[in-house]
Amino acid sequence: MRKLLVRSRRGARFALPAMLAMAGGLTMVQATGSSAASAQRAAAPTVEEARKFTDDAEKQLLDLWIKAGRAQWVQETFITDDTEQIAADANAEQASATAELAAQARRFDGMQLPPDIARKLMLIKFSVDIPAPRDRALSNELAQINAELDADYGKGKWCPDGPSARCLNIDQITDTLANSRDPHELLEAWEGWHAISPPMRPKYARMVELANQGARDAGFADVGDMWRSHYDMTPAEFSAQMDHLWDQVKPLYVSLHAYVRWKLQEKYGKALVPDDGAIPAQLLGNLWAQDWTNIYPLVAPKDADPGYDLGAILKQRNTSAVDMVHYAERFFTSLGFAPLPQTFWERSMFTRPRDRDVVCHASAWDIDFKDDLRVKVCLEQTADDFTTIHHELGHNFYQRAYKNQPPLFANGANDGFHEAIGDTIALSVTPDYLKQVGLLDTVPPPSADIGLLMKRALDKVAFLPFGLMIDKWRWEVFSGQIKPADYNKSWWEMKREYQGVAPPNERSEADFDPGAKYHVASNVPYMRYFIAAVLQYQFHRALCKEAGYTGPLDRCSIYNNKAAGAKLNQMLEMGESKPWQDELEVITGQREMDASAILDYYAPLKKWLDDQNKGHHVGW
């Protein structure tokens, strides 16, 4: 699930020292330079120098990644001015070193190198999401801005009756969007949360300038160009691949959108929901209209009740947050993976603390790139959070699977793989799985499948265009195609184009609605979530086949299947050592991302939706 973030070295503020004194291929960065350094740059480099460079770089980077990880963990779990500064300082040091290493790595461009060295040189350039300028003062400024943007989001609150009265945090506002059916209350809550982001706007615009300078220093046209280059294909090829995947799934989304629109019109009337236009964002049960599961009661198929409410079951059994994590851990041990280390249980954050501000956005952490695995979540007794923790542990088990890879290869095959693994496991949280672990007494009959597919589609299918447009917007921001004066206008134009979603009221450039989304405020690339939304079904289909399953894809769970677990681990332990196409082939037998598994999974629902939509407008 795109709202769940794996926090690794590519995390938004993990950046790397401005001055490096490393043996071999690395030179001391001096303000004025030196004749020796100039001579070394002028000399034709050798393969051995390239190997020495990458070996020394990995040692330096690993140390900085660990220090930055610890600083950011403290900052996100204990937000104060001091922890913000500590995280900013660690980020600045990491960012400056990464910028210098990326620039130095260009010395080896065009050489014929062993594949592992060539890949490490490439990955050095992608060691941070937001590249810092080589100028130390600008790098420090960027680090400070990024820490402030992250903290602005984490501290965000809505105070309906003024700052001296009771204020609501994002969890409470989210509950209102999820549960209220009062249009006025929904509008107020939506506006309240989006009021946190206008102060971010000038900081964000300056961040774009500084990060683009860092990207240019590393040899890229801009940050968007850098992000698209990180997929073992050209930026143009990558963009075309994403558009192709969207073209594959768009008909399914359009059918879902049409059905949801006329069902919401039945609830709220034509004055609020048009026959043939975009759906007002505040009516879809989610602050960003990215996940529509909370409006399931309004759109549920007739006579499709699955016969159980997992959230109610968890509450009835008084299932604690730690209990929920144990359920998720047992899923992985049933596949043949070893249990999590004791430090995971001692160092993770499972619930929202009562005594301090934290960034409650769920994330999985690998602090030392070996065994110091953690999650940062604020779990409640809900079906969504039960699925969330299965997803987060997917990250942790992936992190541990590749721990024996060299540091530069200790990551997912691409960033979409990491998210896809967590979501692949979440697809196996089926009624059959819930029965096997004792949370259900009986598995609902096939007649309930349309309801279950609808509920999942409101999450997964509804998300697809949102997952695509976030970075399409940022690519144009970084390229300069979208100017700061048009940030909000272009944001809503893209939401309408891809999602068919409209703002609930008149918005202007006094607003900065993109900043009300965590991943924008925290500068986390988002196309990984769109990729994951596709790959998870591709993985799920392949693992179900490996497990010997032959029934409907939506009913498959790989729980307790060692053959599927072995196939999964075979890919996980490769980390980022090979191009993602090679690793995709290991688990699926295919070398291209393919959304056809989504269409297979939801085929019964698509037919049902098309029948229901007869006589109603489709599209917007």
Coordinates of C-alpha atoms in Angstrom, one line a residue, residues 367-610:
I367 CA 19.0 0.7 10.7
D368 CA 22.3 -1.3 10.5
F369 CA 21.6 -3.1 7.1
K370 CA 21.9 -6.4 9.0
D371 CA 19.6 -7.2 11.8
D372 CA 18.4 -4.0 13.5
L373 CA 15.0 -4.2 11.8
R374 CA 12.1 -2.0 13.1
V375 CA 8.6 -0.8 12.2
K376 CA 7.1 2.6 13.1
V377 CA 3.4 2.3 13.1
C378 CA 0.4 3.5 15.0
L379 CA -1.7 0.4 14.9
E380 CA -5.4 0.3 15.9
Q381 CA -7.8 -2.6 15.9
T382 CA -8.9 -2.3 12.3
A383 CA -8.9 -4.6 9.2
D384 CA -6.8 -2.0 7.4
D385 CA -4.1 -1.9 10.1
F386 CA -4.1 -5.7 10.2
T387 CA -3.2 -5.7 6.5
T388 CA -0.8 -2.8 7.0
I389 CA 1.4 -4.7 9.4
H390 CA 1.6 -7.7 7.1
H391 CA 2.8 -5.2 4.4
E392 CA 5.4 -3.6 6.7
L393 CA 6.9 -6.9 7.7
G394 CA 7.2 -7.7 4.0
H395 CA 9.7 -4.8 3.9
N396 CA 11.5 -6.1 7.0
F397 CA 11.9 -9.7 5.8
Y398 CA 13.0 -8.4 2.4
Q399 CA 15.6 -6.2 4.2
R400 CA 16.9 -9.2 6.1
A401 CA 16.9 -11.5 3.0
Y402 CA 19.5 -9.3 1.3
K403 CA 21.6 -8.5 4.3
N404 CA 24.6 -10.4 3.0
Q405 CA 24.8 -8.4 -0.2
P406 CA 27.3 -5.6 -0.4
P407 CA 25.9 -2.3 1.0
L408 CA 25.2 -0.8 -2.4
F409 CA 23.1 -3.9 -3.3
A410 CA 21.3 -4.0 0.0
N411 CA 18.0 -2.8 -1.4
G412 CA 15.0 -3.9 -3.5
A413 CA 15.5 -4.8 -7.1
N414 CA 13.9 -1.4 -7.7
D415 CA 12.0 0.7 -5.3
G416 CA 8.7 -0.6 -6.6
F417 CA 9.8 -4.2 -5.7
H418 CA 10.1 -3.3 -2.0
E419 CA 6.5 -2.0 -1.9
A420 CA 5.2 -4.8 -4.0
I421 CA 6.5 -7.5 -1.7
G422 CA 4.6 -6.1 1.2
D423 CA 1.5 -5.8 -0.8
T424 CA 1.9 -9.3 -2.3
I425 CA 1.7 -10.7 1.2
A426 CA -1.3 -8.5 1.9
L427 CA -3.1 -10.1 -1.0
S428 CA -2.8 -13.4 0.8
V429 CA -4.8 -12.0 3.8
T430 CA -7.9 -13.8 2.5
P431 CA -10.8 -15.4 4.4
D432 CA -9.1 -18.7 4.0
Y433 CA -6.0 -17.4 5.7
L434 CA -8.0 -15.8 8.5
K435 CA -9.7 -19.1 9.1
Q436 CA -6.3 -20.9 9.2
V437 CA -5.0 -18.5 11.9
G438 CA -8.3 -18.8 13.9
L439 CA -9.8 -15.4 13.3
L440 CA -12.7 -16.8 11.3
D441 CA -14.8 -20.0 11.9
T442 CA -15.9 -20.5 8.4
V443 CA -14.8 -19.2 4.9
P444 CA -17.5 -17.2 3.1
P445 CA -19.0 -18.9 0.0
P446 CA -18.1 -17.9 -3.6
S447 CA -21.3 -15.7 -3.7
A448 CA -19.5 -13.3 -1.4
D449 CA -16.5 -12.8 -3.7
I450 CA -18.0 -9.8 -5.5
G451 CA -18.3 -7.9 -2.2
L452 CA -14.7 -8.8 -1.3
L453 CA -13.4 -7.9 -4.7
M454 CA -15.3 -4.6 -4.5
K455 CA -13.7 -3.8 -1.1
R456 CA -10.2 -4.6 -2.4
A457 CA -10.8 -2.7 -5.6
L458 CA -11.8 0.4 -3.7
D459 CA -8.3 0.3 -2.2
K460 CA -6.1 -1.1 -5.0
V461 CA -7.8 -0.2 -8.2
A462 CA -8.9 3.3 -7.0
F463 CA -5.3 4.0 -6.1
L464 CA -3.8 3.3 -9.5
P465 CA -4.2 6.8 -11.2
F466 CA -3.3 8.5 -7.9
G467 CA -0.1 6.5 -7.8
L468 CA 0.7 7.6 -11.3
M469 CA -0.1 11.3 -11.1
I470 CA 1.9 12.2 -8.0
D471 CA 5.2 11.9 -9.7
K472 CA 3.9 13.0 -13.1
W473 CA 3.2 16.3 -11.3
R474 CA 6.6 16.4 -9.7
W475 CA 8.4 15.5 -12.9
E476 CA 6.9 18.6 -14.5
V477 CA 7.7 20.7 -11.3
F478 CA 11.3 19.6 -11.4
S479 CA 11.6 20.2 -15.2
G480 CA 10.2 23.7 -14.9
Q481 CA 7.2 22.8 -17.0
I482 CA 5.0 23.6 -13.9
K483 CA 6.0 26.9 -12.3
P484 CA 5.6 27.7 -8.6
A485 CA 2.8 30.1 -9.5
D486 CA 0.8 27.1 -10.9
Y487 CA 1.5 24.4 -8.3
N488 CA -2.0 24.1 -7.1
K489 CA -3.8 24.6 -10.4
S490 CA -1.7 21.9 -12.1
W491 CA -2.2 19.5 -9.2
W492 CA -6.0 19.6 -9.6
E493 CA -5.8 19.5 -13.3
M494 CA -3.8 16.2 -13.1
K495 CA -6.1 14.8 -10.4
R496 CA -9.1 15.5 -12.7
E497 CA -7.3 14.0 -15.7
Y498 CA -6.2 10.8 -14.1
Q499 CA -8.5 10.2 -11.2
G500 CA -11.7 12.0 -12.2
V501 CA -11.6 13.7 -8.8
A502 CA -12.4 17.4 -8.2
P503 CA -11.6 19.7 -5.2
P504 CA -14.5 20.2 -2.8
N505 CA -14.3 23.9 -3.1
E506 CA -12.6 26.7 -5.0
R507 CA -8.8 26.3 -4.6
S508 CA -6.2 28.9 -5.4
E509 CA -2.5 29.5 -5.4
A510 CA -2.8 30.6 -1.8
D511 CA -3.2 26.9 -1.2
F512 CA -0.6 24.2 -1.5
D513 CA -2.6 21.0 -1.6
P514 CA 0.2 18.7 -2.7
G515 CA 2.0 19.4 0.6
A516 CA -0.9 17.9 2.5
K517 CA 0.3 14.5 1.2
Y518 CA 3.1 13.0 3.2
H519 CA 5.2 11.8 0.3
V520 CA 5.3 15.3 -1.3
A521 CA 6.1 17.1 2.0
S522 CA 8.8 14.5 2.7
N523 CA 10.1 14.2 -0.9
V524 CA 9.6 10.5 -1.3
P525 CA 9.4 9.4 -4.9
Y526 CA 6.0 7.9 -5.5
M527 CA 6.1 6.0 -8.8
R528 CA 7.4 3.1 -6.7
Y529 CA 3.8 2.7 -5.4
F530 CA 2.3 2.6 -8.8
I531 CA 4.9 0.0 -9.9
A532 CA 4.1 -1.9 -6.7
A533 CA 0.4 -1.8 -7.4
V534 CA 1.1 -3.6 -10.7
L535 CA 3.9 -6.0 -9.5
Q536 CA 2.1 -7.3 -6.5
Y537 CA -0.5 -9.0 -8.7
Q538 CA 2.1 -10.2 -11.0
F539 CA 4.0 -11.7 -8.0
H540 CA 0.8 -13.0 -6.5
R541 CA -0.2 -14.9 -9.7
A542 CA 3.3 -16.4 -10.0
L543 CA 3.5 -17.5 -6.3
C544 CA 0.0 -19.0 -6.4
K545 CA 1.1 -21.0 -9.4
E546 CA 4.3 -22.1 -7.5
A547 CA 2.1 -23.2 -4.6
G548 CA 0.0 -25.3 -6.9
Y549 CA -3.1 -23.2 -6.6
T550 CA -5.6 -23.4 -9.5
G551 CA -8.7 -21.6 -8.2
P552 CA -9.8 -18.0 -8.6
L553 CA -6.8 -15.7 -8.0
D554 CA -8.6 -13.6 -5.4
R555 CA -9.1 -16.6 -3.2
C556 CA -5.4 -17.7 -3.2
S557 CA -3.3 -17.4 -0.1
I558 CA 0.3 -18.6 0.0
Y559 CA 0.2 -18.9 3.8
N560 CA 2.0 -22.0 5.0
N561 CA 3.4 -22.9 1.6
K562 CA 7.1 -23.6 1.7
A563 CA 7.5 -23.9 -2.1
A564 CA 6.1 -20.4 -2.6
G565 CA 8.3 -19.1 0.3
A566 CA 11.4 -20.6 -1.3
K567 CA 10.6 -19.0 -4.6
L568 CA 10.0 -15.7 -2.9
N569 CA 13.2 -15.8 -1.0
Q570 CA 15.2 -16.7 -4.1
M571 CA 14.3 -13.3 -5.4
L572 CA 14.5 -11.4 -2.2
E573 CA 18.1 -12.4 -1.3
M574 CA 19.3 -10.9 -4.7
G575 CA 18.7 -7.4 -3.4
E576 CA 19.6 -4.9 -6.0
S577 CA 22.6 -6.9 -7.3
K578 CA 21.0 -7.4 -10.8
P579 CA 18.8 -5.4 -13.1
W580 CA 15.2 -5.7 -11.9
Q581 CA 14.3 -7.5 -15.2
D582 CA 16.5 -10.4 -14.2
E583 CA 15.0 -10.6 -10.7
L584 CA 11.4 -10.3 -12.0
E585 CA 12.1 -13.3 -14.2
V586 CA 13.2 -15.3 -11.2
I587 CA 9.9 -15.0 -9.5
T588 CA 7.5 -14.7 -12.5
G589 CA 9.3 -16.0 -15.6
Q590 CA 8.6 -12.6 -17.3
R591 CA 11.0 -9.8 -18.0
E592 CA 8.5 -7.0 -18.3
M593 CA 6.0 -5.5 -15.8
D594 CA 2.6 -6.6 -16.8
A595 CA -0.8 -5.4 -15.5
S596 CA -2.7 -8.4 -17.0
A597 CA -2.6 -10.1 -13.6
I598 CA -4.8 -7.2 -12.2
L599 CA -7.3 -7.8 -14.9
D600 CA -7.3 -11.6 -14.2
Y601 CA -7.8 -10.9 -10.5
Y602 CA -10.7 -8.5 -10.9
A603 CA -12.3 -10.1 -14.0
P604 CA -15.5 -11.1 -12.1
L605 CA -15.8 -7.6 -10.7
K606 CA -15.3 -5.9 -14.1
K607 CA -18.1 -7.9 -15.6
W608 CA -20.4 -7.1 -12.7
L609 CA -19.5 -3.4 -12.8
D610 CA -20.2 -3.1 -16.5

